[in-house]
Each structure stands twice: as C-alpha cells, then as structure tokens.
Tab-separated table of C-alpha atoms in Angstrom:
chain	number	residue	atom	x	y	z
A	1	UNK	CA	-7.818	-51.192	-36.292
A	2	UNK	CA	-7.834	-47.316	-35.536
A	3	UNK	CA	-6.472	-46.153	-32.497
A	4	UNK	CA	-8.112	-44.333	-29.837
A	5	UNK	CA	-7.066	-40.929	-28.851
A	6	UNK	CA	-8.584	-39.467	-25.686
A	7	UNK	CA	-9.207	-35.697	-25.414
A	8	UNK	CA	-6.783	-33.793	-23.382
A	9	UNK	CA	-7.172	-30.758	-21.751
A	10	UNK	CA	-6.818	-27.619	-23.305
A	11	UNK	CA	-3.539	-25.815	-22.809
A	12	UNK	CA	-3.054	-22.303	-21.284
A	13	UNK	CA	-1.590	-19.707	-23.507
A	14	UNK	CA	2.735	-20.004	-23.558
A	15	UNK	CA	3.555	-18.353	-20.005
A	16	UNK	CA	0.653	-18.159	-18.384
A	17	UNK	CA	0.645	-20.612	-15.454
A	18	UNK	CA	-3.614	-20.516	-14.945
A	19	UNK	CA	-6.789	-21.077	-16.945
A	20	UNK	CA	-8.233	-18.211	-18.196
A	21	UNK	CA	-11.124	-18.744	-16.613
A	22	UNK	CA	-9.254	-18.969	-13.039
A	23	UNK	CA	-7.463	-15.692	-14.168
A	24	UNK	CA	-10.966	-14.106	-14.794
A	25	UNK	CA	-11.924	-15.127	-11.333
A	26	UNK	CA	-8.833	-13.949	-9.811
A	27	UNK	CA	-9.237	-10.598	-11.378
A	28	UNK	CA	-13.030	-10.040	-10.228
A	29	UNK	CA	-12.157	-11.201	-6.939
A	30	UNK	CA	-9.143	-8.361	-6.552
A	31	UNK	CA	-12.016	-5.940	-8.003
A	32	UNK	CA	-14.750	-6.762	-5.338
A	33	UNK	CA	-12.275	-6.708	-2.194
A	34	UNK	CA	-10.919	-3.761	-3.812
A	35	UNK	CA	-14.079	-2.096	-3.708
A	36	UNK	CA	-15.351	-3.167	-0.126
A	37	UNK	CA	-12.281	-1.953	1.152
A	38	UNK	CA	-12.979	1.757	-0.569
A	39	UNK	CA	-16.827	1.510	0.896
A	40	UNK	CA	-15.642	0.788	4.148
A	41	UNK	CA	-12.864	3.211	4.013
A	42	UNK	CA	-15.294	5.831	2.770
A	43	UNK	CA	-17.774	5.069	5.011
A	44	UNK	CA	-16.014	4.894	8.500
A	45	UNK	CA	-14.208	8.788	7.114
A	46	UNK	CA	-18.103	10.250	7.348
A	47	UNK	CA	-18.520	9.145	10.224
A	48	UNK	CA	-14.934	10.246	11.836
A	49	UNK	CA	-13.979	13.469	9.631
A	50	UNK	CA	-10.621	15.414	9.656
A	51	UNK	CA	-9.094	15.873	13.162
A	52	UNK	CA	-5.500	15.474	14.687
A	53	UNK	CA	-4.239	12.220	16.361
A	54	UNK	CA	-6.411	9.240	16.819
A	55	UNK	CA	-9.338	10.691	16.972
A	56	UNK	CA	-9.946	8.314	19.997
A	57	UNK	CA	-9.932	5.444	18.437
A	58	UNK	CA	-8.606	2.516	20.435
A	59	UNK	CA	-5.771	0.564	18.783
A	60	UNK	CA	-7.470	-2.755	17.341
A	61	UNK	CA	-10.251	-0.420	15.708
A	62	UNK	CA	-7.073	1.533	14.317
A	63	UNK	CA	-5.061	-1.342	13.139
A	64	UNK	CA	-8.373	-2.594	11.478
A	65	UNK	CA	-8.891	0.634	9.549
A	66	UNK	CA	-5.741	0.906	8.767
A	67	UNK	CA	-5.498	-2.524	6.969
A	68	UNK	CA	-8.599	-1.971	5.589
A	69	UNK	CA	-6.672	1.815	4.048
A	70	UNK	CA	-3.736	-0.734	3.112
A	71	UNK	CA	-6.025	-2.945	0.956
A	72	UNK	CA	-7.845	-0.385	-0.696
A	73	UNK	CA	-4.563	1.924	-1.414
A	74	UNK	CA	-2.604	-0.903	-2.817
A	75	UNK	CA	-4.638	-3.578	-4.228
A	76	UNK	CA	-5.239	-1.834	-7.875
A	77	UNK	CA	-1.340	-2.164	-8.248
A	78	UNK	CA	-0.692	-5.293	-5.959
A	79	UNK	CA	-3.196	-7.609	-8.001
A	80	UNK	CA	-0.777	-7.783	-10.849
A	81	UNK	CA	1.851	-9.126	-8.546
A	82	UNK	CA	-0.767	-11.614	-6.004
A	83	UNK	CA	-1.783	-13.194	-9.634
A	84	UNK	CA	1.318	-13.568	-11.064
A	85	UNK	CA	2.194	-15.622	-8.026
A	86	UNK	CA	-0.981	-17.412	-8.307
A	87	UNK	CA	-0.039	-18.383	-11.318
A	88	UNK	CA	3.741	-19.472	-10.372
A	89	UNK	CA	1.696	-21.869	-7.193
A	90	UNK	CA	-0.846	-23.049	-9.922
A	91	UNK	CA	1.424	-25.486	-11.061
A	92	UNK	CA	2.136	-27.256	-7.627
A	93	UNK	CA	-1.464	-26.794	-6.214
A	94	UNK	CA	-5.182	-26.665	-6.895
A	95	UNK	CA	-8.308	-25.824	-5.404
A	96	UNK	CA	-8.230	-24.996	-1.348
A	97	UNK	CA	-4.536	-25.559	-1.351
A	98	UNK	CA	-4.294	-23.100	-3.698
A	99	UNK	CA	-6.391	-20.432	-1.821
A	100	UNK	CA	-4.866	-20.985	1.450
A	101	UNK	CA	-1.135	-20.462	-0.047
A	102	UNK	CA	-2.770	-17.004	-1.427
A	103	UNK	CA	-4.475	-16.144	1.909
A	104	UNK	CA	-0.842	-16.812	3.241
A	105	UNK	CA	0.436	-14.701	0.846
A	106	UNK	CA	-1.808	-11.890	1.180
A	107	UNK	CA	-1.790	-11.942	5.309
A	108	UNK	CA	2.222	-12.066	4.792
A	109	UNK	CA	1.995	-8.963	2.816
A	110	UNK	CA	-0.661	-6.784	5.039
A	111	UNK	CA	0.740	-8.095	8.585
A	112	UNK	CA	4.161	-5.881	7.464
A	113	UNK	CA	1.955	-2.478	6.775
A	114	UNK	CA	-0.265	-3.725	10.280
A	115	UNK	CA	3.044	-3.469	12.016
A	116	UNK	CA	3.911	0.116	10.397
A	117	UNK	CA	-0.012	0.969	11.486
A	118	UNK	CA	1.419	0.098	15.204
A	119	UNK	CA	3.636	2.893	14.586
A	120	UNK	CA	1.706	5.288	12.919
A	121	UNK	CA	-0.960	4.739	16.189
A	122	UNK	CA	2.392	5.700	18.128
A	123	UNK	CA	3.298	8.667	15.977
A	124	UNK	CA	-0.224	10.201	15.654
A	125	UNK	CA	-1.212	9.353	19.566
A	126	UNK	CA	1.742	11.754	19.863
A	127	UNK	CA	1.113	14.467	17.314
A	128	UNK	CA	-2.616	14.669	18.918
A	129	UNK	CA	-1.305	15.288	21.971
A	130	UNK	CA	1.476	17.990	21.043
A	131	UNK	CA	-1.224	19.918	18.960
A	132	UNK	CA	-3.756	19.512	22.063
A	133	UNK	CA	-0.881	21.464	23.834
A	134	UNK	CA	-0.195	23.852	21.221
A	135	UNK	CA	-2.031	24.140	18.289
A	136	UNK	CA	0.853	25.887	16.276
A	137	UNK	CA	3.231	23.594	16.233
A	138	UNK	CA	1.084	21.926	13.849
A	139	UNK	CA	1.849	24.016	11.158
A	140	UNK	CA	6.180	23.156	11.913
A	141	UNK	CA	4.775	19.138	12.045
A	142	UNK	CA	3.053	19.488	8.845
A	143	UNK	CA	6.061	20.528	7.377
A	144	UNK	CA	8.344	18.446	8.726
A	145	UNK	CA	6.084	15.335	7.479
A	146	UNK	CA	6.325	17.034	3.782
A	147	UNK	CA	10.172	17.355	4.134
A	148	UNK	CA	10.760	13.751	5.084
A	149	UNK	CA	8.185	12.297	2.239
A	150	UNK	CA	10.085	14.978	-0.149
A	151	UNK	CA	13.345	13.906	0.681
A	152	UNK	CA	12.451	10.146	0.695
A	153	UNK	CA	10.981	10.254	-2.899
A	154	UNK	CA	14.555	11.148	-3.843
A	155	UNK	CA	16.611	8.890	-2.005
A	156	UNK	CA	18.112	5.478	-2.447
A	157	UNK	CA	15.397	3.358	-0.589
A	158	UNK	CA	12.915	4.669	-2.487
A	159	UNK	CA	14.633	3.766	-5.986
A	160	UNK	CA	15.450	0.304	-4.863
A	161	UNK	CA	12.577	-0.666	-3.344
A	162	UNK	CA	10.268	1.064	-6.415
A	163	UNK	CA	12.749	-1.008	-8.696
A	164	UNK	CA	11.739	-4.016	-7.124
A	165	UNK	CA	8.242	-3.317	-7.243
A	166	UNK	CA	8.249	-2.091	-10.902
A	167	UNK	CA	9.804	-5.881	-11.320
A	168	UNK	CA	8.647	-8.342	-9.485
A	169	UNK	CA	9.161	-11.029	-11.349
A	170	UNK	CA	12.451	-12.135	-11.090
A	171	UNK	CA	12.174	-11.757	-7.084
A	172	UNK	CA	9.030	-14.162	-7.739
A	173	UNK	CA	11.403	-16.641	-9.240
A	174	UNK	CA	13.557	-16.708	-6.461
A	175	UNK	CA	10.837	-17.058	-3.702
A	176	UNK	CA	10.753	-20.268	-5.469
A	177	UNK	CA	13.349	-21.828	-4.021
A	178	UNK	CA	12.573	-20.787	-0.750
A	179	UNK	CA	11.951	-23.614	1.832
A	180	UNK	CA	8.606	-25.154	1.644
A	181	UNK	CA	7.597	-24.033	5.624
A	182	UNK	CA	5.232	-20.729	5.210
A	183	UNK	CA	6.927	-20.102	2.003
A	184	UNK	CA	3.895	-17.825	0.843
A	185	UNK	CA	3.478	-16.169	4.452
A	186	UNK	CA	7.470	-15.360	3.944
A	187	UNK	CA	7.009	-14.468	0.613
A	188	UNK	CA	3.740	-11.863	1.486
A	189	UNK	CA	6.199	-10.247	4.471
A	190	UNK	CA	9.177	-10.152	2.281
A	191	UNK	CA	7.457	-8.056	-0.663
A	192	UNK	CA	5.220	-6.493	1.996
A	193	UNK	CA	8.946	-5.099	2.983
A	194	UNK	CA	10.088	-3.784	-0.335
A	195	UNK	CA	6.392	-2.031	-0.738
A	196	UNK	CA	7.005	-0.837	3.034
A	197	UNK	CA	10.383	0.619	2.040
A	198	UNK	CA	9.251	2.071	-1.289
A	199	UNK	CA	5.847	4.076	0.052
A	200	UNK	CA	6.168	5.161	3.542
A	201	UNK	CA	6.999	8.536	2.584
A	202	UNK	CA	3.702	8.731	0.773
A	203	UNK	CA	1.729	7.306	4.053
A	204	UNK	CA	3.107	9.842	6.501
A	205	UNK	CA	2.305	12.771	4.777
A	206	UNK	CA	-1.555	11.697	6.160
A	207	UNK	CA	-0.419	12.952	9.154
A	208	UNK	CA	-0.762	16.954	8.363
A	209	UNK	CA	-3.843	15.471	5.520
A	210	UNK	CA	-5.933	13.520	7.771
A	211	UNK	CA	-5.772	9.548	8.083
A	212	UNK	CA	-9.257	9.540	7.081
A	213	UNK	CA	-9.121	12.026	3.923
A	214	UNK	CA	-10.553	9.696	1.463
A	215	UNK	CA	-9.246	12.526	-1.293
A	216	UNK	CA	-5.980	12.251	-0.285
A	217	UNK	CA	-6.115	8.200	0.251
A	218	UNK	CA	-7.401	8.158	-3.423
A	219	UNK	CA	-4.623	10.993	-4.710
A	220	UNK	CA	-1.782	8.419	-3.101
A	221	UNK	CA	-3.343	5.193	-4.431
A	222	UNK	CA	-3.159	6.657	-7.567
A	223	UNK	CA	0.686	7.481	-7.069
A	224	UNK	CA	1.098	4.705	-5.956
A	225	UNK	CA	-0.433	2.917	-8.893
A	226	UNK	CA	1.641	5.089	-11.272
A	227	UNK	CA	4.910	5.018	-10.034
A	228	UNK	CA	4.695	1.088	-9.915
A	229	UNK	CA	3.127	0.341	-13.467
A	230	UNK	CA	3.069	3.564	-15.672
A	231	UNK	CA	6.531	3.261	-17.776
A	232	UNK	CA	7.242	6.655	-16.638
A	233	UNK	CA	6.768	6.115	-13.189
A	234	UNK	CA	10.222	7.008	-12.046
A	235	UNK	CA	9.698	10.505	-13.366
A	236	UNK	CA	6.291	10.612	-11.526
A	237	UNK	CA	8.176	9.824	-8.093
A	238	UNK	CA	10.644	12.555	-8.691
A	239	UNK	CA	7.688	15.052	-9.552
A	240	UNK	CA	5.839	13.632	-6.543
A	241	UNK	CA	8.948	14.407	-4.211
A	242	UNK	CA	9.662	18.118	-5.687
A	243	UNK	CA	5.733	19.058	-4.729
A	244	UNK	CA	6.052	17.589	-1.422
A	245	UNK	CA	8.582	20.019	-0.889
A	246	UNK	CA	7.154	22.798	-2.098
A	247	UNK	CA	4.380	22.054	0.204
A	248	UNK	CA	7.026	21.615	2.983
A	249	UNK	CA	8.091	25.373	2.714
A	250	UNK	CA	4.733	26.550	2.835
A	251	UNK	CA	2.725	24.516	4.972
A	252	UNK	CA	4.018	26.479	7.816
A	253	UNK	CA	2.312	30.130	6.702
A	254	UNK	CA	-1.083	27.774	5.198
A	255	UNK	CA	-3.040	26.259	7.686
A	256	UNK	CA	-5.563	24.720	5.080
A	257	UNK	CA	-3.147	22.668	3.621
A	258	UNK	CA	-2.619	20.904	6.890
A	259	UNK	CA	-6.300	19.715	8.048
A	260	UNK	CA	-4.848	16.394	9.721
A	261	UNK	CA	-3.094	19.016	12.486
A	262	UNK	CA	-5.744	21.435	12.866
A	263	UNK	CA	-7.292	21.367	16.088
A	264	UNK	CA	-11.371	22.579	16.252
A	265	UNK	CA	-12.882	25.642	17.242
A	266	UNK	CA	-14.837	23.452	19.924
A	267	UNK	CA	-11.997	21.600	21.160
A	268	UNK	CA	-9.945	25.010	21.456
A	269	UNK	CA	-12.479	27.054	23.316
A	270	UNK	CA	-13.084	24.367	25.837
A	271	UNK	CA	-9.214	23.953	26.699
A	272	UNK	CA	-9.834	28.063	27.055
C-alpha cells in the first residue's frame, strides 16, 4: 500500500530567516515611508525656507520634523539592518506579533535621535538668538560647527560607532539573548545609540546650512548611506572630515556658505 506524503512548505533560501515574498513586502514598505518622509520633508522646507534658529517653531512641531528628517536621512541605509532583524524575529513570531516587535524596534531607534532633536531645539533656540543680537558672530558659529563635525569624522567615536554600523550583524546576534521585556524597544535605542554616536557630526553642521535645506539633508543622507554600506566608506568619512575643515577655515570670510546663520534683510532693518 503506498504511503502518503503531505506537501510541506517551501523552504527559504540557506540564511535567510523570511519568505521572499515577506522580504519583498518589507522592502516596498521601507521604500514608501522612505518616500513620505522626503515629501513631507520637502514640503514643510517651501513653506519655512533658510533662516537662523527655530524659525518659531514650537517644540512638538520641531521634534515632529525632526523625526520625520531622521526617517528620511537614514532609512535608505537603516532598512538593511530593520530587515535583517525582521528576519532574526521571523522565526519566533508571525503576523501582528511580528509587526509590533518591528514598530518597537523602529520607535526604539527614532526616540534616541527625538532626544538629540530636544537638543538641537536647545542649541538652535540659542544660535537664533545670538545671531538676532549680532549677526556676525554667525560667520565664527558656522565655523565652529564645521570644526567640531571635521574633527569628529576623525576621531575614535566616529570609527567605532561607523564599525558597528558597517556590521551589524554580530551585535544583532547578541540582542538575542537579551531579556524578553521590550527586547526590540531596547534593541531600536541601543543601535539608535551607535548611529547617534557615529553621525552627529554630520547633523550639526545644519546649523550654519539650514535645518530645512533639503540639498544639504539629501548631500548627508547620501554620506550617510556611503560611509555605512559602500566598501570604501571609511575613506569617504575621512574625505568627508578633511572638507568640513576646509569649510571651517573659510566659512568665517564666506557668508554664502553659511545660510542657516544668516539673518534677513527684513529682520535686520527692523531691529535698526
């Protein structure tokens, strides 16, 4: 009497932890956030413009901007990373468990840069107001802003934190043993952290550029991108930190390299 054999599932490739299908959905979902974050980021910078400080924005609208900046700025190289951990959870959950350990994973990960926005509020509420009061120490802010992203491409946070983010994996293996309470929420904040440490150089040089440049946004995103993934990304951060220097010597004698500090005509004459 012949047996009967019942049809299993079909298996994912060796080391890949998801469907292909799921990993085609997971990919055009990072794509369309992606791009709602650019639209909204490019959108709300027509409005807004160029100008120093705030530009009177209360602090929830800032925070929301800037996590909506964060999103659009990292996601082309965090998706990598937020699916390869999709795929590590894949095994142990399915479904809306499986989306609600990734929303904990992703809030984890922006609530770090929403408390660096709390400080860049702090810093820029106080540039704003120093340039208000004299419009040429701008030019000496500008540079200093250049100096400290210049010197930070170069220095030992930066290559340890970059070397963690060129590598994730192995830090993804040990989240695994992390206790099961808001393991993905720790895990988010944790790499949130090393991405922190590794690009806030890069971030306050929108201080002298202008929060809302969207051409400078998208020149840093693409750093950003490139020093994580390309294989010669290490050389690109040490090219990256030699220009910001460059810029820091001359920013002082150039005021249309520093639009983020530049105070208006309007707002001058009516002070006068």
């Amino acid at each position: 009497m012949p047996h009967l054999r019942l049809a299993a599932p079909a298996p994912t490739r060796p080391g890949v932890l998801l469907p292909r299908r799921d990993l085609a959905v997971a990919w055009i979902l990072m794509v369309l956030i992606a791009a709602l974050a650019w639209i909204l980021a490019v959108g709300q910078s027509r409005d807004m413009g160029t100008q120093p400080g705030t530009m009177g924005m209360a602090l929830p609208l800032f925070l929301l901007l800037w996590v909506v900046m964060m999103v659009a700025m990292m996601q082309p190289w965090m998706a990598p990373i937020a699916i390869t951990w999709a795929r590590a959870i894949g095994r142990q959950s399915a479904g809306a468990v499986r989306a609600a350990r990734m929303t904990q994973f992703a809030g984890g990960y922006l609530l770090v840069w929403a408390a660096f926005g709390l400080l860049a509020y702090a810093g820029l509420a106080a540039t704003g107001r120093l340039v208000d009061d004299n419009p040429d120490a701008g030019r000496w802010l500008g540079a200093a802003a250049f100096f400290l992203a210049g010197v930070h491409q170069f220095g030992p946070l930066k290559r340890v934190c970059l070397r963690h983010c060129r590598n994730p994996l192995s830090h993804l293996l040990r989240y695994s043993r992390f206790r099961p309470w808001a393991r993905d929420l720790r895990v988010g904040m944790h790499h949130g952290l090393y991405c922190l440490g590794c690009c806030w150089g890069l971030m306050i040089v929108l201080i002298p550029l202008g929060v809302m440049n969207v051409a400078a946004m998208a020149g840093l995103a693409a750093v950003i991108f490139l020093e994580k993934l390309w294989r010669r990304g290490p050389w690109l951060t040490w090219a990256v930190g030699l220009a910001f220097l460059v810029l820091a010597a001359l920013a002082p004698f150039q005021d249309w390299m520093l639009p983020g500090l530049s105070v208006p005509r309007s707002r001058v004459s009516m002070r006068a």
